[in-house]
Amino acid sequence: MNKKPMTVHEVVNLTGITARTLHYYDEIGLLKPSIVTEARYRLYTEEDLIRLQEILFFREVGFALKEIKKLLDAPHYNRSEALERHLSILEAQKERIDAIIALIKNEINGGKNLAFTAFSQSKVIELQTQFRDEIIERWGNTESFRQFEEIFSSQSRKIQNEQISSFYCTAQELFEKLATYEGKTPSCSEVQQIVQKWQEYISEHFYQCDSQMLSYLGNLYITDERFSEFINRFGGENLAMFFSKAIEAYCTKQRSERNER
């Protein structure tokens, strides 16, 4: 790897993550650049990039950013063991993809085998869950992924593990993105787009989430500690409140637009 420290722009080009994400990682202490010049330019060393790679590994498995920070800073963290467990998950994912490719090729060649096992992600999810549990038990005292399942336990009994995992990944992606805008107003366009995506995802995968239902959820996210704690895992202590205000602004605008028609 290049030994010369890299600028934010160079890291963005190398990794594909955004400059805003790097700045946010710096802000929360997850990934601080080893060098900050007098002109306030951030420079990332090889050690910094190794830590960034580990962060992306853990995000792939489903850890929240706060949890990743605790794990990487834990005194007994073992990078080699973590990589071995992550490799087993990737191999399971590859096995699933290879099976789907073989099924498609068979269909192209005129095969009529109605097989569906190749689409199952049960093995991948099993390995991911096992990995998270082992990491939590051995290397850090963090809130486990099971907290999510407890929050949504009534819904968890109704849907398959694949849907639970998909919902968690979507929530993680949107809430972590939301956290990068906490310094802005809840009504800004970037935040409002996140609210819209959340509404669309709920409507598509669970139930019709109109403005009235969304407004109810926004209130629930700050009145029910279970939801507040879950959302706050992905940002500051007031992320749930920020999201609730953003939802309120979104719903108010929707109602105003309907009244004008």
PDB file of C-alpha atoms in Angstrom:
ATOM      1  CA  MET A   1       0.000   0.000   0.000  1.00  0.00           C
ATOM      2  CA  ASN A   2       1.146   3.572  -0.636  1.00  0.00           C
ATOM      3  CA  LYS A   3       3.124   4.813   2.380  1.00  0.00           C
ATOM      4  CA  LYS A   4       2.458   8.462   1.549  1.00  0.00           C
ATOM      5  CA  PRO A   5      -0.418   9.987   3.556  1.00  0.00           C
ATOM      6  CA  MET A   6      -3.545  10.471   1.478  1.00  0.00           C
ATOM      7  CA  THR A   7      -5.872  13.440   1.306  1.00  0.00           C
ATOM      8  CA  VAL A   8      -9.631  13.177   1.790  1.00  0.00           C
ATOM      9  CA  HIS A   9     -10.105  13.383  -1.978  1.00  0.00           C
ATOM     10  CA  GLU A  10      -7.648  10.534  -2.548  1.00  0.00           C
ATOM     11  CA  VAL A  11      -9.323   8.343   0.081  1.00  0.00           C
ATOM     12  CA  VAL A  12     -12.713   9.032  -1.503  1.00  0.00           C
ATOM     13  CA  ASN A  13     -11.392   7.958  -4.909  1.00  0.00           C
ATOM     14  CA  LEU A  14      -9.765   4.858  -3.428  1.00  0.00           C
ATOM     15  CA  THR A  15     -12.656   3.607  -1.306  1.00  0.00           C
ATOM     16  CA  GLY A  16     -15.812   5.001  -2.884  1.00  0.00           C
ATOM     17  CA  ILE A  17     -17.130   6.432   0.380  1.00  0.00           C
ATOM     18  CA  THR A  18     -18.035  10.121   0.494  1.00  0.00           C
ATOM     19  CA  ALA A  19     -16.077  13.014   1.973  1.00  0.00           C
ATOM     20  CA  ARG A  20     -19.053  13.730   4.241  1.00  0.00           C
ATOM     21  CA  THR A  21     -18.820  10.196   5.615  1.00  0.00           C
ATOM     22  CA  LEU A  22     -15.097  10.602   6.329  1.00  0.00           C
ATOM     23  CA  HIS A  23     -15.734  13.897   8.099  1.00  0.00           C
ATOM     24  CA  TYR A  24     -18.498  12.284  10.135  1.00  0.00           C
ATOM     25  CA  TYR A  25     -16.252   9.368  11.130  1.00  0.00           C
ATOM     26  CA  ASP A  26     -13.715  11.964  12.289  1.00  0.00           C
ATOM     27  CA  GLU A  27     -16.380  13.887  14.201  1.00  0.00           C
ATOM     28  CA  ILE A  28     -17.556  10.863  16.202  1.00  0.00           C
ATOM     29  CA  GLY A  29     -14.015   9.602  16.835  1.00  0.00           C
ATOM     30  CA  LEU A  30     -14.401   6.456  14.763  1.00  0.00           C
ATOM     31  CA  LEU A  31     -11.670   7.323  12.264  1.00  0.00           C
ATOM     32  CA  LYS A  32      -9.523  10.331  13.020  1.00  0.00           C
ATOM     33  CA  PRO A  33      -6.802  11.152  10.478  1.00  0.00           C
ATOM     34  CA  SER A  34      -3.338  10.827  11.979  1.00  0.00           C
ATOM     35  CA  ILE A  35      -2.224  14.075  10.391  1.00  0.00           C
ATOM     36  CA  VAL A  36      -3.999  17.437  10.274  1.00  0.00           C
ATOM     37  CA  THR A  37      -1.961  20.175   8.623  1.00  0.00           C
ATOM     38  CA  GLU A  38      -1.788  23.797   9.738  1.00  0.00           C
ATOM     39  CA  ALA A  39      -4.180  24.548   6.894  1.00  0.00           C
ATOM     40  CA  ARG A  40      -6.632  22.024   8.481  1.00  0.00           C
ATOM     41  CA  TYR A  41      -6.245  19.467   5.701  1.00  0.00           C
ATOM     42  CA  ARG A  42      -6.850  15.883   6.840  1.00  0.00           C
ATOM     43  CA  LEU A  43      -4.212  13.339   5.827  1.00  0.00           C
ATOM     44  CA  TYR A  44      -4.754   9.596   6.254  1.00  0.00           C
ATOM     45  CA  THR A  45      -1.842   7.227   6.877  1.00  0.00           C
ATOM     46  CA  GLU A  46      -1.632   3.529   6.020  1.00  0.00           C
ATOM     47  CA  GLU A  47      -2.712   2.693   9.585  1.00  0.00           C
ATOM     48  CA  ASP A  48      -5.755   4.928   9.169  1.00  0.00           C
ATOM     49  CA  LEU A  49      -6.731   3.119   5.958  1.00  0.00           C
ATOM     50  CA  ILE A  50      -6.368  -0.249   7.679  1.00  0.00           C
ATOM     51  CA  ARG A  51      -8.783   0.931  10.367  1.00  0.00           C
ATOM     52  CA  LEU A  52     -11.147   2.208   7.664  1.00  0.00           C
ATOM     53  CA  GLN A  53     -11.080  -1.214   6.040  1.00  0.00           C
ATOM     54  CA  GLU A  54     -11.981  -2.825   9.366  1.00  0.00           C
ATOM     55  CA  ILE A  55     -14.842  -0.353   9.797  1.00  0.00           C
ATOM     56  CA  LEU A  56     -16.237  -1.346   6.394  1.00  0.00           C
ATOM     57  CA  PHE A  57     -15.856  -5.037   7.301  1.00  0.00           C
ATOM     58  CA  PHE A  58     -17.964  -4.612  10.431  1.00  0.00           C
ATOM     59  CA  ARG A  59     -20.564  -2.466   8.654  1.00  0.00           C
ATOM     60  CA  GLU A  60     -20.951  -5.247   6.095  1.00  0.00           C
ATOM     61  CA  VAL A  61     -21.835  -7.632   8.908  1.00  0.00           C
ATOM     62  CA  GLY A  62     -24.360  -5.241  10.450  1.00  0.00           C
ATOM     63  CA  PHE A  63     -22.726  -3.440  13.358  1.00  0.00           C
ATOM     64  CA  ALA A  64     -23.664   0.158  14.155  1.00  0.00           C
ATOM     65  CA  LEU A  65     -20.902   2.760  14.019  1.00  0.00           C
ATOM     66  CA  LYS A  66     -20.928   3.279  17.789  1.00  0.00           C
ATOM     67  CA  GLU A  67     -20.477  -0.450  18.286  1.00  0.00           C
ATOM     68  CA  ILE A  68     -17.648  -0.618  15.753  1.00  0.00           C
ATOM     69  CA  LYS A  69     -15.765   2.111  17.616  1.00  0.00           C
ATOM     70  CA  LYS A  70     -16.053   0.217  20.894  1.00  0.00           C
ATOM     71  CA  LEU A  71     -14.975  -3.038  19.287  1.00  0.00           C
ATOM     72  CA  LEU A  72     -11.948  -1.629  17.485  1.00  0.00           C
ATOM     73  CA  ASP A  73     -10.823   0.157  20.642  1.00  0.00           C
ATOM     74  CA  ALA A  74     -11.335  -2.929  22.833  1.00  0.00           C
ATOM     75  CA  PRO A  75      -8.023  -4.188  24.316  1.00  0.00           C
ATOM     76  CA  HIS A  76      -8.604  -7.797  23.287  1.00  0.00           C
ATOM     77  CA  TYR A  77      -9.678  -7.135  19.703  1.00  0.00           C
ATOM     78  CA  ASN A  78      -8.052  -9.646  17.319  1.00  0.00           C
ATOM     79  CA  ARG A  79      -8.010  -8.491  13.697  1.00  0.00           C
ATOM     80  CA  SER A  80      -6.912 -11.844  12.260  1.00  0.00           C
ATOM     81  CA  GLU A  81      -9.783 -13.718  13.890  1.00  0.00           C
ATOM     82  CA  ALA A  82     -12.248 -11.062  12.727  1.00  0.00           C
ATOM     83  CA  LEU A  83     -11.002 -11.376   9.143  1.00  0.00           C
ATOM     84  CA  GLU A  84     -11.294 -15.178   9.226  1.00  0.00           C
ATOM     85  CA  ARG A  85     -14.910 -14.988  10.373  1.00  0.00           C
ATOM     86  CA  HIS A  86     -15.688 -12.307   7.777  1.00  0.00           C
ATOM     87  CA  LEU A  87     -14.135 -14.486   5.072  1.00  0.00           C
ATOM     88  CA  SER A  88     -16.474 -17.341   5.950  1.00  0.00           C
ATOM     89  CA  ILE A  89     -19.446 -15.004   5.468  1.00  0.00           C
ATOM     90  CA  LEU A  90     -18.155 -13.838   2.087  1.00  0.00           C
ATOM     91  CA  GLU A  91     -17.598 -17.444   1.008  1.00  0.00           C
ATOM     92  CA  ALA A  92     -21.195 -18.255   1.925  1.00  0.00           C
ATOM     93  CA  GLN A  93     -22.354 -15.253  -0.114  1.00  0.00           C
ATOM     94  CA  LYS A  94     -20.233 -16.425  -3.057  1.00  0.00           C
ATOM     95  CA  GLU A  95     -21.666 -19.934  -2.761  1.00  0.00           C
ATOM     96  CA  ARG A  96     -25.187 -18.484  -2.945  1.00  0.00           C
ATOM     97  CA  ILE A  97     -24.343 -16.331  -5.977  1.00  0.00           C
ATOM     98  CA  ASP A  98     -22.680 -19.289  -7.755  1.00  0.00           C
ATOM     99  CA  ALA A  99     -25.809 -21.363  -7.184  1.00  0.00           C
ATOM    100  CA  ILE A 100     -28.015 -18.644  -8.671  1.00  0.00           C
ATOM    101  CA  ILE A 101     -25.673 -18.288 -11.678  1.00  0.00           C
ATOM    102  CA  ALA A 102     -25.831 -22.053 -12.251  1.00  0.00           C
ATOM    103  CA  LEU A 103     -29.622 -21.951 -12.037  1.00  0.00           C
ATOM    104  CA  ILE A 104     -29.840 -19.116 -14.586  1.00  0.00           C
ATOM    105  CA  LYS A 105     -27.460 -20.890 -16.967  1.00  0.00           C
ATOM    106  CA  ASN A 106     -29.586 -24.003 -16.696  1.00  0.00           C
ATOM    107  CA  GLU A 107     -32.699 -21.972 -17.590  1.00  0.00           C
ATOM    108  CA  ILE A 108     -30.911 -20.415 -20.577  1.00  0.00           C
ATOM    109  CA  ASN A 109     -29.969 -23.879 -21.801  1.00  0.00           C
ATOM    110  CA  GLY A 110     -33.577 -24.987 -21.679  1.00  0.00           C
ATOM    111  CA  GLY A 111     -33.673 -26.565 -18.246  1.00  0.00           C
ATOM    112  CA  LYS A 112     -37.024 -26.714 -16.469  1.00  0.00           C
ATOM    113  CA  ASN A 113     -35.817 -27.313 -12.932  1.00  0.00           C
ATOM    114  CA  LEU A 114     -38.001 -25.226 -10.602  1.00  0.00           C
ATOM    115  CA  ALA A 115     -35.451 -24.826  -7.778  1.00  0.00           C
ATOM    116  CA  PHE A 116     -35.641 -22.066  -5.175  1.00  0.00           C
ATOM    117  CA  THR A 117     -33.081 -23.030  -2.532  1.00  0.00           C
ATOM    118  CA  ALA A 118     -30.391 -21.014  -4.339  1.00  0.00           C
ATOM    119  CA  PHE A 119     -32.214 -17.798  -3.426  1.00  0.00           C
ATOM    120  CA  SER A 120     -32.146 -18.463   0.301  1.00  0.00           C
ATOM    121  CA  GLN A 121     -29.823 -16.332   2.421  1.00  0.00           C
ATOM    122  CA  SER A 122     -30.297 -18.465   5.529  1.00  0.00           C
ATOM    123  CA  LYS A 123     -26.675 -19.666   5.648  1.00  0.00           C
ATOM    124  CA  VAL A 124     -25.293 -16.154   5.215  1.00  0.00           C
ATOM    125  CA  ILE A 125     -27.598 -14.757   7.884  1.00  0.00           C
ATOM    126  CA  GLU A 126     -26.735 -17.608  10.248  1.00  0.00           C
ATOM    127  CA  LEU A 127     -23.004 -16.889   9.884  1.00  0.00           C
ATOM    128  CA  GLN A 128     -23.538 -13.144  10.276  1.00  0.00           C
ATOM    129  CA  THR A 129     -25.553 -13.613  13.452  1.00  0.00           C
ATOM    130  CA  GLN A 130     -23.032 -16.075  14.855  1.00  0.00           C
ATOM    131  CA  PHE A 131     -20.193 -13.666  14.061  1.00  0.00           C
ATOM    132  CA  ARG A 132     -21.927 -10.722  15.751  1.00  0.00           C
ATOM    133  CA  ASP A 133     -22.675 -12.772  18.862  1.00  0.00           C
ATOM    134  CA  GLU A 134     -19.088 -14.017  19.104  1.00  0.00           C
ATOM    135  CA  ILE A 135     -17.646 -10.535  18.626  1.00  0.00           C
ATOM    136  CA  ILE A 136     -19.918  -9.036  21.253  1.00  0.00           C
ATOM    137  CA  GLU A 137     -19.155 -11.778  23.771  1.00  0.00           C
ATOM    138  CA  ARG A 138     -15.383 -11.797  23.294  1.00  0.00           C
ATOM    139  CA  TRP A 139     -14.262  -8.286  22.381  1.00  0.00           C
ATOM    140  CA  GLY A 140     -16.665  -5.710  23.631  1.00  0.00           C
ATOM    141  CA  ASN A 141     -19.653  -4.866  25.794  1.00  0.00           C
ATOM    142  CA  THR A 142     -21.898  -3.487  23.068  1.00  0.00           C
ATOM    143  CA  GLU A 143     -25.598  -3.531  22.309  1.00  0.00           C
ATOM    144  CA  SER A 144     -26.144  -6.610  20.204  1.00  0.00           C
ATOM    145  CA  PHE A 145     -28.084  -7.008  16.999  1.00  0.00           C
ATOM    146  CA  ARG A 146     -30.670  -8.905  19.085  1.00  0.00           C
ATOM    147  CA  GLN A 147     -31.789  -5.555  20.517  1.00  0.00           C
ATOM    148  CA  PHE A 148     -33.213  -4.759  17.103  1.00  0.00           C
ATOM    149  CA  GLU A 149     -35.090  -8.053  17.004  1.00  0.00           C
ATOM    150  CA  GLU A 150     -36.501  -7.405  20.497  1.00  0.00           C
ATOM    151  CA  ILE A 151     -37.730  -3.953  19.466  1.00  0.00           C
ATOM    152  CA  PHE A 152     -39.528  -5.389  16.474  1.00  0.00           C
ATOM    153  CA  SER A 153     -40.268  -8.796  18.033  1.00  0.00           C
ATOM    154  CA  SER A 154     -43.969  -8.804  17.134  1.00  0.00           C
ATOM    155  CA  GLN A 155     -43.121  -8.052  13.528  1.00  0.00           C
ATOM    156  CA  SER A 156     -40.181 -10.464  13.562  1.00  0.00           C
ATOM    157  CA  ARG A 157     -42.504 -13.382  14.146  1.00  0.00           C
ATOM    158  CA  LYS A 158     -44.430 -12.504  10.985  1.00  0.00           C
ATOM    159  CA  ILE A 159     -41.635 -12.178   8.460  1.00  0.00           C
ATOM    160  CA  GLN A 160     -38.671 -14.219   7.360  1.00  0.00           C
ATOM    161  CA  ASN A 161     -35.094 -13.715   8.509  1.00  0.00           C
ATOM    162  CA  GLU A 162     -34.170 -12.339   5.102  1.00  0.00           C
ATOM    163  CA  GLN A 163     -36.707  -9.529   5.505  1.00  0.00           C
ATOM    164  CA  ILE A 164     -35.537  -8.768   9.041  1.00  0.00           C
ATOM    165  CA  SER A 165     -31.961  -8.511   7.868  1.00  0.00           C
ATOM    166  CA  SER A 166     -32.964  -6.344   4.913  1.00  0.00           C
ATOM    167  CA  PHE A 167     -34.949  -4.015   7.168  1.00  0.00           C
ATOM    168  CA  TYR A 168     -32.050  -3.675   9.583  1.00  0.00           C
ATOM    169  CA  CYS A 169     -29.600  -2.879   6.775  1.00  0.00           C
ATOM    170  CA  THR A 170     -31.953  -0.256   5.337  1.00  0.00           C
ATOM    171  CA  ALA A 171     -32.481   1.332   8.755  1.00  0.00           C
ATOM    172  CA  GLN A 172     -28.744   1.353   9.397  1.00  0.00           C
ATOM    173  CA  GLU A 173     -27.971   2.945   6.035  1.00  0.00           C
ATOM    174  CA  LEU A 174     -30.619   5.672   6.340  1.00  0.00           C
ATOM    175  CA  PHE A 175     -30.036   6.503  10.010  1.00  0.00           C
ATOM    176  CA  GLU A 176     -26.267   6.714   9.601  1.00  0.00           C
ATOM    177  CA  LYS A 177     -26.775   9.002   6.618  1.00  0.00           C
ATOM    178  CA  LEU A 178     -29.266  11.023   8.658  1.00  0.00           C
ATOM    179  CA  ALA A 179     -26.672  11.439  11.407  1.00  0.00           C
ATOM    180  CA  THR A 180     -24.310  13.219   9.031  1.00  0.00           C
ATOM    181  CA  TYR A 181     -26.892  16.010   8.672  1.00  0.00           C
ATOM    182  CA  GLU A 182     -27.587  16.605  12.374  1.00  0.00           C
ATOM    183  CA  GLY A 183     -25.837  19.963  12.066  1.00  0.00           C
ATOM    184  CA  LYS A 184     -28.451  21.103   9.545  1.00  0.00           C
ATOM    185  CA  THR A 185     -32.129  21.887  10.011  1.00  0.00           C
ATOM    186  CA  PRO A 186     -34.612  18.968   9.975  1.00  0.00           C
ATOM    187  CA  SER A 187     -36.454  20.627   7.085  1.00  0.00           C
ATOM    188  CA  CYS A 188     -33.444  20.813   4.735  1.00  0.00           C
ATOM    189  CA  SER A 189     -33.819  18.993   1.421  1.00  0.00           C
ATOM    190  CA  GLU A 190     -31.202  16.293   2.184  1.00  0.00           C
ATOM    191  CA  VAL A 191     -32.944  15.282   5.403  1.00  0.00           C
ATOM    192  CA  GLN A 192     -36.394  15.435   3.832  1.00  0.00           C
ATOM    193  CA  GLN A 193     -35.238  13.022   1.111  1.00  0.00           C
ATOM    194  CA  ILE A 194     -34.232  10.550   3.827  1.00  0.00           C
ATOM    195  CA  VAL A 195     -37.680  10.825   5.419  1.00  0.00           C
ATOM    196  CA  GLN A 196     -39.294  10.185   2.042  1.00  0.00           C
ATOM    197  CA  LYS A 197     -37.144   7.096   1.455  1.00  0.00           C
ATOM    198  CA  TRP A 198     -38.096   5.794   4.905  1.00  0.00           C
ATOM    199  CA  GLN A 199     -41.788   6.306   4.183  1.00  0.00           C
ATOM    200  CA  GLU A 200     -41.502   4.591   0.808  1.00  0.00           C
ATOM    201  CA  TYR A 201     -39.625   1.632   2.275  1.00  0.00           C
ATOM    202  CA  ILE A 202     -42.228   1.057   5.007  1.00  0.00           C
ATOM    203  CA  SER A 203     -45.065   1.310   2.477  1.00  0.00           C
ATOM    204  CA  GLU A 204     -43.419  -1.129   0.111  1.00  0.00           C
ATOM    205  CA  HIS A 205     -42.383  -3.769   2.645  1.00  0.00           C
ATOM    206  CA  PHE A 206     -44.801  -3.538   5.592  1.00  0.00           C
ATOM    207  CA  TYR A 207     -47.970  -1.438   5.393  1.00  0.00           C
ATOM    208  CA  GLN A 208     -49.296   1.699   3.727  1.00  0.00           C
ATOM    209  CA  CYS A 209     -47.470   4.548   5.415  1.00  0.00           C
ATOM    210  CA  ASP A 210     -49.393   7.709   4.590  1.00  0.00           C
ATOM    211  CA  SER A 211     -48.675  11.074   6.196  1.00  0.00           C
ATOM    212  CA  GLN A 212     -50.917  10.303   9.165  1.00  0.00           C
ATOM    213  CA  MET A 213     -49.180   7.003   9.866  1.00  0.00           C
ATOM    214  CA  LEU A 214     -45.740   8.549   9.335  1.00  0.00           C
ATOM    215  CA  SER A 215     -46.580  11.331  11.773  1.00  0.00           C
ATOM    216  CA  TYR A 216     -47.618   8.718  14.330  1.00  0.00           C
ATOM    217  CA  LEU A 217     -44.319   6.879  13.849  1.00  0.00           C
ATOM    218  CA  GLY A 218     -42.367  10.109  14.248  1.00  0.00           C
ATOM    219  CA  ASN A 219     -43.967  10.620  17.630  1.00  0.00           C
ATOM    220  CA  LEU A 220     -43.409   6.994  18.569  1.00  0.00           C
ATOM    221  CA  TYR A 221     -39.682   7.289  17.870  1.00  0.00           C
ATOM    222  CA  ILE A 222     -39.300   9.773  20.746  1.00  0.00           C
ATOM    223  CA  THR A 223     -41.958   8.497  23.183  1.00  0.00           C
ATOM    224  CA  ASP A 224     -40.937   4.827  23.122  1.00  0.00           C
ATOM    225  CA  GLU A 225     -37.443   4.403  24.600  1.00  0.00           C
ATOM    226  CA  ARG A 226     -36.860   1.200  22.649  1.00  0.00           C
ATOM    227  CA  PHE A 227     -37.172   2.999  19.330  1.00  0.00           C
ATOM    228  CA  SER A 228     -35.246   6.042  20.556  1.00  0.00           C
ATOM    229  CA  GLU A 229     -32.333   3.925  21.775  1.00  0.00           C
ATOM    230  CA  PHE A 230     -32.242   1.941  18.544  1.00  0.00           C
ATOM    231  CA  ILE A 231     -32.176   5.038  16.320  1.00  0.00           C
ATOM    232  CA  ASN A 232     -29.678   6.859  18.555  1.00  0.00           C
ATOM    233  CA  ARG A 233     -27.221   3.991  18.109  1.00  0.00           C
ATOM    234  CA  PHE A 234     -26.461   5.328  14.656  1.00  0.00           C
ATOM    235  CA  GLY A 235     -25.689   8.922  15.614  1.00  0.00           C
ATOM    236  CA  GLY A 236     -25.830  11.365  18.495  1.00  0.00           C
ATOM    237  CA  GLU A 237     -27.996  11.045  21.593  1.00  0.00           C
ATOM    238  CA  ASN A 238     -30.680  13.208  19.967  1.00  0.00           C
ATOM    239  CA  LEU A 239     -30.820  11.540  16.546  1.00  0.00           C
ATOM    240  CA  ALA A 240     -34.308  10.123  17.231  1.00  0.00           C
ATOM    241  CA  MET A 241     -35.544  13.599  18.183  1.00  0.00           C
ATOM    242  CA  PHE A 242     -33.935  15.055  15.042  1.00  0.00           C
ATOM    243  CA  PHE A 243     -35.623  12.376  12.918  1.00  0.00           C
ATOM    244  CA  SER A 244     -38.966  13.034  14.609  1.00  0.00           C
ATOM    245  CA  LYS A 245     -38.707  16.761  13.833  1.00  0.00           C
ATOM    246  CA  ALA A 246     -37.763  15.966  10.243  1.00  0.00           C
ATOM    247  CA  ILE A 247     -40.834  13.740   9.913  1.00  0.00           C
ATOM    248  CA  GLU A 248     -43.019  16.482  11.412  1.00  0.00           C
ATOM    249  CA  ALA A 249     -41.685  18.983   8.845  1.00  0.00           C
ATOM    250  CA  TYR A 250     -42.235  16.484   6.032  1.00  0.00           C
ATOM    251  CA  CYS A 251     -45.830  15.714   7.052  1.00  0.00           C
ATOM    252  CA  THR A 252     -46.654  19.400   7.567  1.00  0.00           C
ATOM    253  CA  LYS A 253     -45.473  20.143   4.042  1.00  0.00           C
ATOM    254  CA  GLN A 254     -47.488  17.231   2.659  1.00  0.00           C
ATOM    255  CA  ARG A 255     -50.661  18.465   4.364  1.00  0.00           C
ATOM    256  CA  SER A 256     -50.076  22.008   3.100  1.00  0.00           C
ATOM    257  CA  GLU A 257     -49.655  20.815  -0.471  1.00  0.00           C
ATOM    258  CA  ARG A 258     -52.879  18.799  -0.289  1.00  0.00           C
ATOM    259  CA  ASN A 259     -54.809  21.817   1.017  1.00  0.00           C
ATOM    260  CA  GLU A 260     -53.577  23.929  -1.882  1.00  0.00           C
ATOM    261  CA  ARG A 261     -54.939  21.550  -4.497  1.00  0.00           C
TER     262      ARG A 261
END
